[in-house]
mmCIF file of C-alpha atoms in Angstrom:
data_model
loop_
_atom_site.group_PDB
_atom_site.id
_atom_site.type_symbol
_atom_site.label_atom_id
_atom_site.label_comp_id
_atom_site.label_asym_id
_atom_site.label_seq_id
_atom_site.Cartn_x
_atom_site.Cartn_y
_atom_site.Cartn_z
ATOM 1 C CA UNK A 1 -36.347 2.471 25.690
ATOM 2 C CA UNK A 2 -33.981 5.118 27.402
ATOM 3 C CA UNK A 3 -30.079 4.847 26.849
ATOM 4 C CA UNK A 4 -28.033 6.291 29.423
ATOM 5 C CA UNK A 5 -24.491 7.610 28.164
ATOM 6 C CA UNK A 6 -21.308 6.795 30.654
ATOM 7 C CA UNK A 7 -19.014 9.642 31.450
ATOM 8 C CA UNK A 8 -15.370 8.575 29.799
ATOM 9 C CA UNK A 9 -12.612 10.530 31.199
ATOM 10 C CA UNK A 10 -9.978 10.865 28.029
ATOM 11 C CA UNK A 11 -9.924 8.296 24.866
ATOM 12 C CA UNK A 12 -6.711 7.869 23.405
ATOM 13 C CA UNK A 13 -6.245 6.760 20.063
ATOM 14 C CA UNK A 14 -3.789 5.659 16.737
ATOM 15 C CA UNK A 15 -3.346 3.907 14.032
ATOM 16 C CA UNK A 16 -0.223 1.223 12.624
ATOM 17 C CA UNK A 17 0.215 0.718 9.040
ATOM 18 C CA UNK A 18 2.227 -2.386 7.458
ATOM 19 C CA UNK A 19 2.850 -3.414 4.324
ATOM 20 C CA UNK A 20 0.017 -6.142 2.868
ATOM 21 C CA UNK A 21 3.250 -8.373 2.396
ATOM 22 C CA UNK A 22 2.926 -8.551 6.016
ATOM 23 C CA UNK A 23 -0.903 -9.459 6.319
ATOM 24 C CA UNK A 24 -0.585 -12.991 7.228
ATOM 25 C CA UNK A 25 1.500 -12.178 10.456
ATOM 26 C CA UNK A 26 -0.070 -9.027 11.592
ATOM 27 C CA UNK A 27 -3.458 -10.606 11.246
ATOM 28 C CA UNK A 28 -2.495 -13.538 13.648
ATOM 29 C CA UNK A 29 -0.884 -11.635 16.034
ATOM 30 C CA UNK A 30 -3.344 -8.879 16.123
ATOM 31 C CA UNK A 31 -6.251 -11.744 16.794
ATOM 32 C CA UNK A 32 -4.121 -13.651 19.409
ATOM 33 C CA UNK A 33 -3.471 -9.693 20.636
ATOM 34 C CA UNK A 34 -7.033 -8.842 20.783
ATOM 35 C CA UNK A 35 -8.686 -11.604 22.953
ATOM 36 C CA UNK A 36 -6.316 -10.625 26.136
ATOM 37 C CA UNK A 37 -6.906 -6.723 26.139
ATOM 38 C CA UNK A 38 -9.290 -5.165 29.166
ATOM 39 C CA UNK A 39 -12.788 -3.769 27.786
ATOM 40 C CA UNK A 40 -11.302 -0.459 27.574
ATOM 41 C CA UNK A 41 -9.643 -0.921 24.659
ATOM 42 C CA UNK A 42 -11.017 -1.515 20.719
ATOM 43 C CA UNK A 43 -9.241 -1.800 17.778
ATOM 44 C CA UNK A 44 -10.382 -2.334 14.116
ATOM 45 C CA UNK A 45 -7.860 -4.421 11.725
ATOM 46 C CA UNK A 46 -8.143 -3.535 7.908
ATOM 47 C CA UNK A 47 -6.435 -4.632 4.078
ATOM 48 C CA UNK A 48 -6.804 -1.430 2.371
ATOM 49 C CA UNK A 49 -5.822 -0.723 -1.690
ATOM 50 C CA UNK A 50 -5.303 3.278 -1.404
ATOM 51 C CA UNK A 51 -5.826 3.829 -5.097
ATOM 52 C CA UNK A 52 -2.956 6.607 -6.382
ATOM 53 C CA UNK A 53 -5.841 9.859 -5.972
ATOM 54 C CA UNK A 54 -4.031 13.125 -5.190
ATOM 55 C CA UNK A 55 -6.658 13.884 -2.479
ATOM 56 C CA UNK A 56 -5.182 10.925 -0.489
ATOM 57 C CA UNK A 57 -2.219 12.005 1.639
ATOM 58 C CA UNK A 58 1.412 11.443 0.193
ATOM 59 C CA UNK A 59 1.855 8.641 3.223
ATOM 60 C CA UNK A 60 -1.256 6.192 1.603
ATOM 61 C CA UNK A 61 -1.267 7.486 -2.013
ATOM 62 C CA UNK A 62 -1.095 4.035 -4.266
ATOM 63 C CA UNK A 63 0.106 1.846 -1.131
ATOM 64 C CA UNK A 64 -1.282 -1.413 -0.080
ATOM 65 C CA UNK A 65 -1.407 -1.629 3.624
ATOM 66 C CA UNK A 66 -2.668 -3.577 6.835
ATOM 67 C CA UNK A 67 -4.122 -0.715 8.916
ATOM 68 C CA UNK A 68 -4.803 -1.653 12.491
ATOM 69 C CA UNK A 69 -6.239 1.172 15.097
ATOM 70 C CA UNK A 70 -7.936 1.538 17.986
ATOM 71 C CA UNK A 71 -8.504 3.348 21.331
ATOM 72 C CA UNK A 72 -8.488 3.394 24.967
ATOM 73 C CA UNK A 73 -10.267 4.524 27.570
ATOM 74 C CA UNK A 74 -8.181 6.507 29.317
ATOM 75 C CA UNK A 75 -8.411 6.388 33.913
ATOM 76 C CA UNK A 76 -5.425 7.858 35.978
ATOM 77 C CA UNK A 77 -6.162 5.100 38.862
ATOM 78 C CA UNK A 78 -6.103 2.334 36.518
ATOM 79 C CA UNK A 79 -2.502 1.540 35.273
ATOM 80 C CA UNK A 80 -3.718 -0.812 32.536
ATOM 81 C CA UNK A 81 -5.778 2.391 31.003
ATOM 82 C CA UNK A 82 -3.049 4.510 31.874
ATOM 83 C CA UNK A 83 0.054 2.909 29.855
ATOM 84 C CA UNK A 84 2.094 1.927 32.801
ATOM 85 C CA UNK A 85 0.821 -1.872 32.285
ATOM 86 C CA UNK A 86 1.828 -4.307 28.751
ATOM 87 C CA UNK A 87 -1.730 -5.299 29.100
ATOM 88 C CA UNK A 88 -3.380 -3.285 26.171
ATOM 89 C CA UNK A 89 -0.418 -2.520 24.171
ATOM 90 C CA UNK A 90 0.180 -3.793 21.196
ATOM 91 C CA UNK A 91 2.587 -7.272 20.449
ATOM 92 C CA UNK A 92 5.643 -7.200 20.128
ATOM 93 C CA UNK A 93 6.231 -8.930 17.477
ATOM 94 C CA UNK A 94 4.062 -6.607 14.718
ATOM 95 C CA UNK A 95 5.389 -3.255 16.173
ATOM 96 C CA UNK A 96 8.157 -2.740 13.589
ATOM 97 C CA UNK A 97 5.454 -1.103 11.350
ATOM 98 C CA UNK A 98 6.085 1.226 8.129
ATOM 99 C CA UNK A 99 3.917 4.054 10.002
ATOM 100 C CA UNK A 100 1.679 4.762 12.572
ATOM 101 C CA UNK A 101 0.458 8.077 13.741
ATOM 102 C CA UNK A 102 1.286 9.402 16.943
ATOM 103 C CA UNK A 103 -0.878 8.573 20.182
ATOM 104 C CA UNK A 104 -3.146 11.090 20.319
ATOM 105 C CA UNK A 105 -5.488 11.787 23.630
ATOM 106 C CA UNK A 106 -9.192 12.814 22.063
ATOM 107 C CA UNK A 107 -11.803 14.948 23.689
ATOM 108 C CA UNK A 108 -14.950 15.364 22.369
ATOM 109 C CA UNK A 109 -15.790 13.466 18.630
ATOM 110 C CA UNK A 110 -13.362 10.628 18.014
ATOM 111 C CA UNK A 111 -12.654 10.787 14.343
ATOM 112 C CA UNK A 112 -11.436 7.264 13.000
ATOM 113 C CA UNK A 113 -10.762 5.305 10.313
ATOM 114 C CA UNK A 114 -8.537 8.046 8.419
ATOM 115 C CA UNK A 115 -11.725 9.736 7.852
ATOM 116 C CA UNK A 116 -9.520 13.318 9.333
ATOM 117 C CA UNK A 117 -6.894 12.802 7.037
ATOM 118 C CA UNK A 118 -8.026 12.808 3.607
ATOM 119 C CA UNK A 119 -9.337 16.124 2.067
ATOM 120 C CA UNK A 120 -12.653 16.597 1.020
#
């Protein structure tokens, strides 16, 4: 079997936070969200119990949160891919979040799933 590897131009990626108070509704709309978005984009929806460790960053220490990321595959010619389309963009209705990290446009190794943030 040989597995041929695509060339991407740019991945962006990010990651909302809400309070687990708010599961219910950010699960639903985050489903009805993720069956209309283009192929280029995949997100990950999570409940996570950050227990109160000081190697966990001040921001997740001892919180109870829906974490929802994801990326994009980035193309200048494609204005879905390149943010100037609400296709791919989150609802609405869930993006009064308690946090999210900044948009960030990766090259090279993706790092996910606050993997970067916590010290080792």
């Amino acid at each position: 079997m040989e597995i041929a590897l695509l060339p991407i131009p740019d991945v962006v990626a990010g990651m909302m936070l809400w309070e687990l108070d708010r599961a219910r509704e950010v699960i639903t709309a985050w489903a009805d969200w993720t069956v209309t978005v283009p192929e280029s984009v995949t997100s990950s929806l999570r409940l996570v119990r950050f227990p109160p460790l000081p190697e966990l960053p001040d921001h997740l220490r001892g919180r109870e949160l829906v974490v929802v990321d994801g990326a994009i595959v980035t193309d200048a010619d494609d204005p879905v891919s390149a943010g100037r389309s609400d296709s791919g963009k989150a609802p609405s209705r869930i993006r009064d979040q308690s946090a999210q990290t900044r948009p960030t446009l990766v090259h090279g190794t993706v790092t996910a799933h606050i993997d970067s943030e916590i010290r080792r």
